[in-house]
Tab-separated table of C-alpha atoms in Angstrom:
chain	number	residue	atom	x	y	z
H	1	UNK	CA	12.668	-14.406	27.181
H	2	UNK	CA	11.850	-11.075	28.812
H	3	UNK	CA	8.278	-9.741	28.368
H	4	UNK	CA	9.458	-7.222	25.750
H	5	UNK	CA	12.547	-7.287	23.581
H	6	UNK	CA	13.413	-5.332	20.467
H	7	UNK	CA	16.005	-6.512	17.960
H	8	UNK	CA	17.283	-4.372	15.100
H	9	UNK	CA	18.397	-6.189	11.977
H	10	UNK	CA	18.414	-3.038	9.844
H	11	UNK	CA	21.477	-0.757	10.047
H	12	UNK	CA	20.729	2.743	11.312
H	13	UNK	CA	21.181	4.228	7.833
H	14	UNK	CA	19.381	1.432	5.958
H	15	UNK	CA	16.187	3.387	5.349
H	16	UNK	CA	17.983	6.450	3.996
H	17	UNK	CA	20.167	4.298	1.741
H	18	UNK	CA	17.172	2.372	0.414
H	19	UNK	CA	15.298	5.594	-0.317
H	20	UNK	CA	18.232	6.964	-2.317
H	21	UNK	CA	18.564	3.724	-4.269
H	22	UNK	CA	14.856	3.473	-5.051
H	23	UNK	CA	14.429	7.104	-6.078
H	24	UNK	CA	17.529	7.062	-8.252
H	25	UNK	CA	16.443	3.867	-9.993
H	26	UNK	CA	12.748	4.672	-10.258
H	27	UNK	CA	12.861	8.271	-11.433
H	28	UNK	CA	15.495	7.584	-14.091
H	29	UNK	CA	13.553	4.595	-15.444
H	30	UNK	CA	11.224	4.673	-18.429
H	31	UNK	CA	8.419	4.695	-17.428
H	32	UNK	CA	9.062	6.229	-14.000
H	33	UNK	CA	8.120	4.498	-10.762
H	34	UNK	CA	8.471	4.741	-6.982
H	35	UNK	CA	7.862	1.965	-4.431
H	36	UNK	CA	4.742	2.398	-2.249
H	37	UNK	CA	6.657	1.933	1.014
H	38	UNK	CA	7.784	5.564	0.799
H	39	UNK	CA	4.226	6.774	1.396
H	40	UNK	CA	4.545	5.871	5.044
H	41	UNK	CA	6.194	8.628	6.992
H	42	UNK	CA	4.259	9.912	10.023
H	43	UNK	CA	1.870	11.947	7.849
H	44	UNK	CA	1.448	9.148	5.344
H	45	UNK	CA	0.573	6.694	8.116
H	46	UNK	CA	-2.028	9.117	9.462
H	47	UNK	CA	-3.544	9.489	6.012
H	48	UNK	CA	-3.679	5.734	5.495
H	49	UNK	CA	-5.477	5.287	8.800
H	50	UNK	CA	-7.993	7.851	7.555
H	51	UNK	CA	-8.324	5.942	4.283
H	52	UNK	CA	-9.200	2.732	6.134
H	53	UNK	CA	-12.240	4.491	7.601
H	54	UNK	CA	-13.564	5.810	4.273
H	55	UNK	CA	-16.801	4.302	2.938
H	56	UNK	CA	-15.146	3.431	-0.395
H	57	UNK	CA	-12.226	1.583	1.166
H	58	UNK	CA	-13.524	-1.880	2.019
H	59	UNK	CA	-10.347	-4.031	2.532
H	60	UNK	CA	-9.625	-3.152	6.163
H	61	UNK	CA	-13.140	-3.655	7.479
H	62	UNK	CA	-13.783	-6.794	5.412
H	63	UNK	CA	-10.570	-8.429	6.615
H	64	UNK	CA	-11.509	-7.499	10.166
H	65	UNK	CA	-14.932	-9.063	9.577
H	66	UNK	CA	-13.319	-12.342	8.529
H	67	UNK	CA	-11.026	-12.337	11.558
H	68	UNK	CA	-13.912	-11.588	13.903
H	69	UNK	CA	-15.986	-14.450	12.505
H	70	UNK	CA	-13.251	-16.989	11.794
H	71	UNK	CA	-10.598	-16.420	14.461
H	72	UNK	CA	-11.676	-19.496	16.401
H	73	UNK	CA	-11.525	-21.644	13.262
H	74	UNK	CA	-8.081	-20.300	12.451
H	75	UNK	CA	-6.943	-21.056	15.981
H	76	UNK	CA	-8.395	-24.576	15.777
H	77	UNK	CA	-6.495	-25.204	12.530
H	78	UNK	CA	-3.118	-24.456	14.130
H	79	UNK	CA	-2.499	-24.689	17.855
H	80	UNK	CA	0.028	-21.866	17.692
H	81	UNK	CA	2.299	-20.958	20.564
H	82	UNK	CA	4.039	-18.175	18.624
H	83	UNK	CA	2.430	-15.624	16.321
H	84	UNK	CA	4.762	-13.839	13.890
H	85	UNK	CA	3.284	-10.818	12.095
H	86	UNK	CA	4.984	-9.270	9.076
H	87	UNK	CA	4.388	-5.538	8.603
H	88	UNK	CA	2.662	-5.417	11.961
H	89	UNK	CA	2.144	-1.650	12.302
H	90	UNK	CA	-0.297	-0.977	15.145
H	91	UNK	CA	-1.169	-4.704	15.516
H	92	UNK	CA	-4.830	-3.702	15.853
H	93	UNK	CA	-6.455	-6.514	13.854
H	94	UNK	CA	-4.010	-9.023	15.286
H	95	UNK	CA	-5.695	-8.752	18.670
H	96	UNK	CA	-8.576	-10.814	17.285
H	97	UNK	CA	-6.129	-13.657	16.682
H	98	UNK	CA	-4.312	-13.189	19.973
H	99	UNK	CA	-7.620	-13.515	21.814
H	100	UNK	CA	-8.405	-16.744	19.969
H	101	UNK	CA	-5.110	-18.563	20.620
H	102	UNK	CA	-5.321	-20.007	24.144
H	103	UNK	CA	-1.817	-21.508	24.194
H	104	UNK	CA	-0.027	-18.499	22.717
H	105	UNK	CA	3.223	-17.703	24.516
H	106	UNK	CA	5.056	-15.319	22.182
H	107	UNK	CA	4.230	-12.582	19.687
H	108	UNK	CA	6.847	-11.484	17.146
H	109	UNK	CA	5.844	-8.279	15.318
H	110	UNK	CA	8.081	-7.399	12.364
H	111	UNK	CA	8.163	-3.845	11.016
H	112	UNK	CA	10.646	-1.275	9.723
H	113	UNK	CA	9.498	1.260	12.325
H	114	UNK	CA	11.033	0.791	15.767
H	115	UNK	CA	8.727	3.428	17.272
H	116	UNK	CA	5.614	1.674	15.948
H	117	UNK	CA	6.867	-1.644	17.331
H	118	UNK	CA	7.579	-0.201	20.755
H	119	UNK	CA	4.210	1.539	20.956
H	120	UNK	CA	2.219	-1.494	19.850
H	121	UNK	CA	4.320	-3.940	21.877
H	122	UNK	CA	3.963	-2.110	25.176
H	123	UNK	CA	0.227	-1.606	24.560
H	124	UNK	CA	-0.179	-5.345	24.072
H	125	UNK	CA	1.802	-6.144	27.199
H	126	UNK	CA	-0.425	-3.831	29.216
H	127	UNK	CA	-3.364	-5.999	28.109
H	128	UNK	CA	-1.550	-9.358	28.188
H	129	UNK	CA	1.305	-9.278	30.711
H	130	UNK	CA	1.781	-13.053	30.368
H	131	UNK	CA	2.766	-12.698	26.689
H	132	UNK	CA	6.380	-12.408	25.547
H	133	UNK	CA	6.745	-9.794	22.803
H	134	UNK	CA	9.918	-9.972	20.722
H	135	UNK	CA	9.763	-7.078	18.271
H	136	UNK	CA	11.943	-7.273	15.177
H	137	UNK	CA	12.993	-4.143	13.282
H	138	UNK	CA	13.382	-5.590	9.796
H	139	UNK	CA	12.265	-5.375	6.181
H	140	UNK	CA	10.018	-8.361	5.462
H	141	UNK	CA	11.259	-8.413	1.852
H	142	UNK	CA	14.763	-9.197	3.105
H	143	UNK	CA	16.047	-12.412	4.655
H	144	UNK	CA	14.647	-12.721	8.182
H	145	UNK	CA	16.115	-14.460	11.204
H	146	UNK	CA	13.316	-15.082	13.673
H	147	UNK	CA	13.914	-15.335	17.419
H	148	UNK	CA	13.892	-18.708	19.150
H	149	UNK	CA	10.265	-19.042	20.241
H	150	UNK	CA	8.098	-22.107	20.878
H	151	UNK	CA	6.256	-23.813	18.033
H	152	UNK	CA	3.983	-24.297	16.300
H	153	UNK	CA	4.271	-20.816	14.795
H	154	UNK	CA	1.566	-18.961	12.893
H	155	UNK	CA	3.083	-16.420	10.511
H	156	UNK	CA	0.558	-13.792	9.413
H	157	UNK	CA	0.703	-11.248	6.588
H	158	UNK	CA	-2.489	-9.228	6.617
H	159	UNK	CA	-4.000	-6.227	4.856
H	160	UNK	CA	-3.599	-7.464	1.288
H	161	UNK	CA	-0.073	-6.013	1.393
H	162	UNK	CA	1.215	-8.895	-0.706
H	163	UNK	CA	-0.635	-7.246	-3.595
H	164	UNK	CA	1.850	-4.362	-3.507
H	165	UNK	CA	4.542	-6.758	-4.696
H	166	UNK	CA	5.077	-7.482	-8.372
H	167	UNK	CA	4.782	-11.162	-9.401
H	168	UNK	CA	8.536	-11.870	-9.206
H	169	UNK	CA	8.701	-10.097	-5.848
H	170	UNK	CA	5.749	-12.161	-4.578
H	171	UNK	CA	7.457	-15.372	-5.643
H	172	UNK	CA	10.645	-14.359	-3.829
H	173	UNK	CA	8.686	-13.293	-0.745
H	174	UNK	CA	6.666	-16.520	-0.516
H	175	UNK	CA	9.826	-18.590	-0.965
H	176	UNK	CA	11.441	-16.697	1.907
H	177	UNK	CA	8.340	-17.270	4.055
H	178	UNK	CA	8.488	-20.965	3.266
H	179	UNK	CA	12.073	-21.040	4.551
H	180	UNK	CA	10.868	-19.710	7.908
H	181	UNK	CA	8.272	-22.449	8.422
H	182	UNK	CA	8.769	-25.839	10.034
H	183	UNK	CA	6.373	-28.795	9.930
H	184	UNK	CA	3.352	-27.828	12.016
H	185	UNK	CA	3.743	-24.092	11.279
H	186	UNK	CA	1.371	-22.175	9.005
H	187	UNK	CA	1.031	-18.966	6.999
H	188	UNK	CA	-2.123	-16.849	7.262
H	189	UNK	CA	-2.298	-14.590	4.217
H	190	UNK	CA	-4.694	-11.727	3.481
H	191	UNK	CA	-5.553	-11.114	-0.185
H	192	UNK	CA	-7.955	-8.656	-1.794
H	193	UNK	CA	-10.115	-10.322	-4.452
H	194	UNK	CA	-10.973	-9.430	-8.039
H	195	UNK	CA	-14.317	-7.634	-8.255
H	196	UNK	CA	-16.130	-4.946	-10.231
H	197	UNK	CA	-13.803	-2.302	-11.639
H	198	UNK	CA	-15.973	0.521	-10.303
H	199	UNK	CA	-15.654	-0.781	-6.735
H	200	UNK	CA	-11.907	-1.215	-7.036
H	201	UNK	CA	-11.181	2.198	-8.539
H	202	UNK	CA	-13.392	3.969	-5.994
H	203	UNK	CA	-11.401	2.363	-3.156
H	204	UNK	CA	-8.247	4.068	-4.485
H	205	UNK	CA	-9.805	7.337	-5.627
H	206	UNK	CA	-12.218	8.386	-2.885
H	207	UNK	CA	-14.579	11.313	-3.209
H	208	UNK	CA	-13.003	13.158	-0.267
H	209	UNK	CA	-9.568	13.165	-1.902
H	210	UNK	CA	-7.783	11.495	1.011
H	211	UNK	CA	-6.093	8.903	-1.209
H	212	UNK	CA	-4.965	11.665	-3.562
H	213	UNK	CA	-3.271	13.441	-0.650
H	214	UNK	CA	-1.776	10.136	0.471
H	215	UNK	CA	-0.375	9.505	-3.018
H	216	UNK	CA	1.129	12.979	-3.276
H	217	UNK	CA	2.682	12.613	0.172
H	218	UNK	CA	5.500	10.608	-1.382
H	219	UNK	CA	6.676	13.857	-3.000
H	220	UNK	CA	6.781	15.525	0.414
H	221	UNK	CA	8.920	12.632	1.660
H	222	UNK	CA	11.374	13.196	-1.204
H	223	UNK	CA	11.440	16.933	-0.493
H	224	UNK	CA	12.191	16.444	3.185
H	225	UNK	CA	14.599	13.518	3.004
H	226	UNK	CA	16.446	14.315	-0.226
H	227	UNK	CA	16.099	18.095	-0.488
H	228	UNK	CA	13.931	17.786	-3.616
H	229	UNK	CA	11.780	20.653	-4.857
H	230	UNK	CA	8.632	18.833	-5.988
H	231	UNK	CA	5.366	20.766	-5.740
H	232	UNK	CA	2.561	18.247	-5.039
H	233	UNK	CA	0.036	20.639	-6.618
H	234	UNK	CA	1.849	20.119	-9.945
H	235	UNK	CA	0.607	16.526	-10.060
H	236	UNK	CA	-2.790	14.830	-10.320
H	237	UNK	CA	-3.660	11.603	-8.537
H	238	UNK	CA	-4.579	8.769	-10.909
H	239	UNK	CA	-6.034	5.359	-10.019
H	240	UNK	CA	-6.774	2.895	-12.801
H	241	UNK	CA	-7.609	-0.785	-13.152
H	242	UNK	CA	-5.242	-2.884	-15.261
H	243	UNK	CA	-7.378	-5.828	-16.463
H	244	UNK	CA	-4.435	-7.686	-17.988
H	245	UNK	CA	-2.567	-7.942	-14.694
H	246	UNK	CA	-5.685	-7.648	-12.499
H	247	UNK	CA	-4.250	-4.919	-10.352
H	248	UNK	CA	-4.941	-1.298	-9.455
H	249	UNK	CA	-2.213	1.173	-10.401
H	250	UNK	CA	-1.800	4.440	-8.538
H	251	UNK	CA	0.080	7.116	-10.425
H	252	UNK	CA	1.020	10.759	-10.232
H	253	UNK	CA	0.484	12.662	-13.493
H	254	UNK	CA	2.359	15.888	-14.235
H	255	UNK	CA	-0.085	18.690	-15.061
H	256	UNK	CA	2.508	20.482	-17.198
H	257	UNK	CA	6.097	20.015	-18.317
H	258	UNK	CA	8.422	20.486	-15.347
H	259	UNK	CA	11.821	19.631	-13.921
H	260	UNK	CA	12.350	18.663	-10.289
H	261	UNK	CA	15.784	18.810	-8.674
H	262	UNK	CA	16.928	16.255	-6.083
H	263	UNK	CA	20.182	17.662	-4.636
H	264	UNK	CA	20.957	14.653	-2.436
H	265	UNK	CA	21.216	12.535	-5.585
H	266	UNK	CA	22.668	15.263	-7.792
H	267	UNK	CA	19.722	14.541	-10.060
H	268	UNK	CA	17.284	16.602	-12.122
H	269	UNK	CA	14.128	14.770	-13.195
H	270	UNK	CA	12.172	16.102	-16.174
H	271	UNK	CA	8.491	15.377	-16.792
H	272	UNK	CA	6.535	16.009	-19.942
H	273	UNK	CA	2.983	17.297	-19.598
H	274	UNK	CA	0.797	14.292	-18.787
H	275	UNK	CA	3.735	12.033	-17.942
H	276	UNK	CA	3.074	9.665	-15.056
H	277	UNK	CA	5.102	8.034	-12.315
H	278	UNK	CA	3.668	4.796	-10.933
H	279	UNK	CA	3.635	4.868	-7.145
H	280	UNK	CA	1.737	1.687	-6.294
H	281	UNK	CA	0.477	-1.572	-7.684
H	282	UNK	CA	-2.251	-3.328	-5.708
H	283	UNK	CA	-2.897	-6.766	-7.174
H	284	UNK	CA	-6.249	-8.470	-6.717
H	285	UNK	CA	-6.483	-12.225	-6.536
H	286	UNK	CA	-8.563	-15.294	-7.274
H	287	UNK	CA	-8.441	-18.480	-5.201
H	288	UNK	CA	-6.836	-20.512	-7.995
H	289	UNK	CA	-4.103	-17.926	-8.421
H	290	UNK	CA	-3.337	-17.757	-4.703
H	291	UNK	CA	-3.180	-21.560	-4.538
H	292	UNK	CA	-0.823	-21.691	-7.534
H	293	UNK	CA	1.534	-19.032	-6.141
H	294	UNK	CA	1.649	-20.795	-2.790
H	295	UNK	CA	2.325	-24.140	-4.470
H	296	UNK	CA	5.172	-22.653	-6.504
H	297	UNK	CA	6.786	-21.625	-3.204
H	298	UNK	CA	6.401	-25.093	-1.662
H	299	UNK	CA	3.225	-24.330	0.298
H	300	UNK	CA	-0.216	-25.965	0.226
H	301	UNK	CA	-3.451	-24.007	0.604
H	302	UNK	CA	-5.401	-25.680	3.418
H	303	UNK	CA	-8.215	-23.260	4.305
H	304	UNK	CA	-9.885	-20.332	2.522
H	305	UNK	CA	-12.158	-17.858	4.299
H	306	UNK	CA	-13.926	-14.840	2.749
H	307	UNK	CA	-16.203	-12.089	4.019
H	308	UNK	CA	-19.950	-12.215	3.434
H	309	UNK	CA	-19.661	-10.476	0.040
H	310	UNK	CA	-16.539	-12.338	-1.212
H	311	UNK	CA	-14.499	-9.145	-1.394
H	312	UNK	CA	-11.470	-10.276	0.606
H	313	UNK	CA	-9.925	-13.601	1.616
H	314	UNK	CA	-7.773	-15.081	4.325
H	315	UNK	CA	-5.971	-18.288	3.421
H	316	UNK	CA	-4.078	-20.723	5.625
H	317	UNK	CA	-1.151	-22.597	4.071
H	318	UNK	CA	1.343	-25.147	5.354
H	319	UNK	CA	4.474	-26.794	4.007
H	320	UNK	CA	3.846	-29.177	1.110
H	321	UNK	CA	3.683	-32.691	2.427
H	322	UNK	CA	2.880	-31.610	5.971
H	323	UNK	CA	-0.159	-33.227	7.638
H	324	UNK	CA	-3.437	-31.404	7.070
H	325	UNK	CA	-4.219	-29.280	10.155
């Protein structure tokens, strides 16, 4: 394998087609919704990076804390020669794992953004020229075909991103992950934990208003990509805790009755005053729930690591029936 390779499994027009499908389905539903993945254009990614540095937003730094403290234990639990990262982005936190895996030969970052993969991949190769980087342009919620790399493989899904999936979507995702694993492989999963409501809501409704701008950015994406005429100032950012489902919901609430036109879909979307569109769910977890969801997908929870304040967890799982690492 060459030091850097990039494989595209998404057709060139896949993103545009998915956006049209999601917006058409979500904004004609009752109640209205949009998937959170459409936050992340260039501006949205910049805003999220800013969010990760806010005092209220603990998940990024607490997960990094766990990795910094436990990377050697994780490496000892699985002698990985390949690291596969789903939703890799900048691969920043992953460097803590790469440094801890002495026998690592290949890194397989998976992301929908080819430019992000190329940037991160070449940066890693500048630091680790001995590493083979096989970047995969793909949607981790779709069926993946991983490159032929040496095992054992450690598949990582960090950032608590699994919480953005609804329960049925999580079940489907974990089943697809299980299909990628062979005996000796493992899944390292990052999950945000249930905690005080005040702490959770503050993390998604910061005092500086950065998350509000991030939430409203999805409207700018629709304006640019679909010719829509949304005015972000017509909507308020809402973050609320749903105790029944134990997740945070981010919503956009119309300040007054309005109609937005989306020419690319030949669609006009009407909002009543106070009507909301859900833009994100961010589920929070407990150890028993994580273990049960893994088990339902044919995986066994082997290790559980949290930060010093039990705000976030990393769990290591292997195939059911596989020897304990």
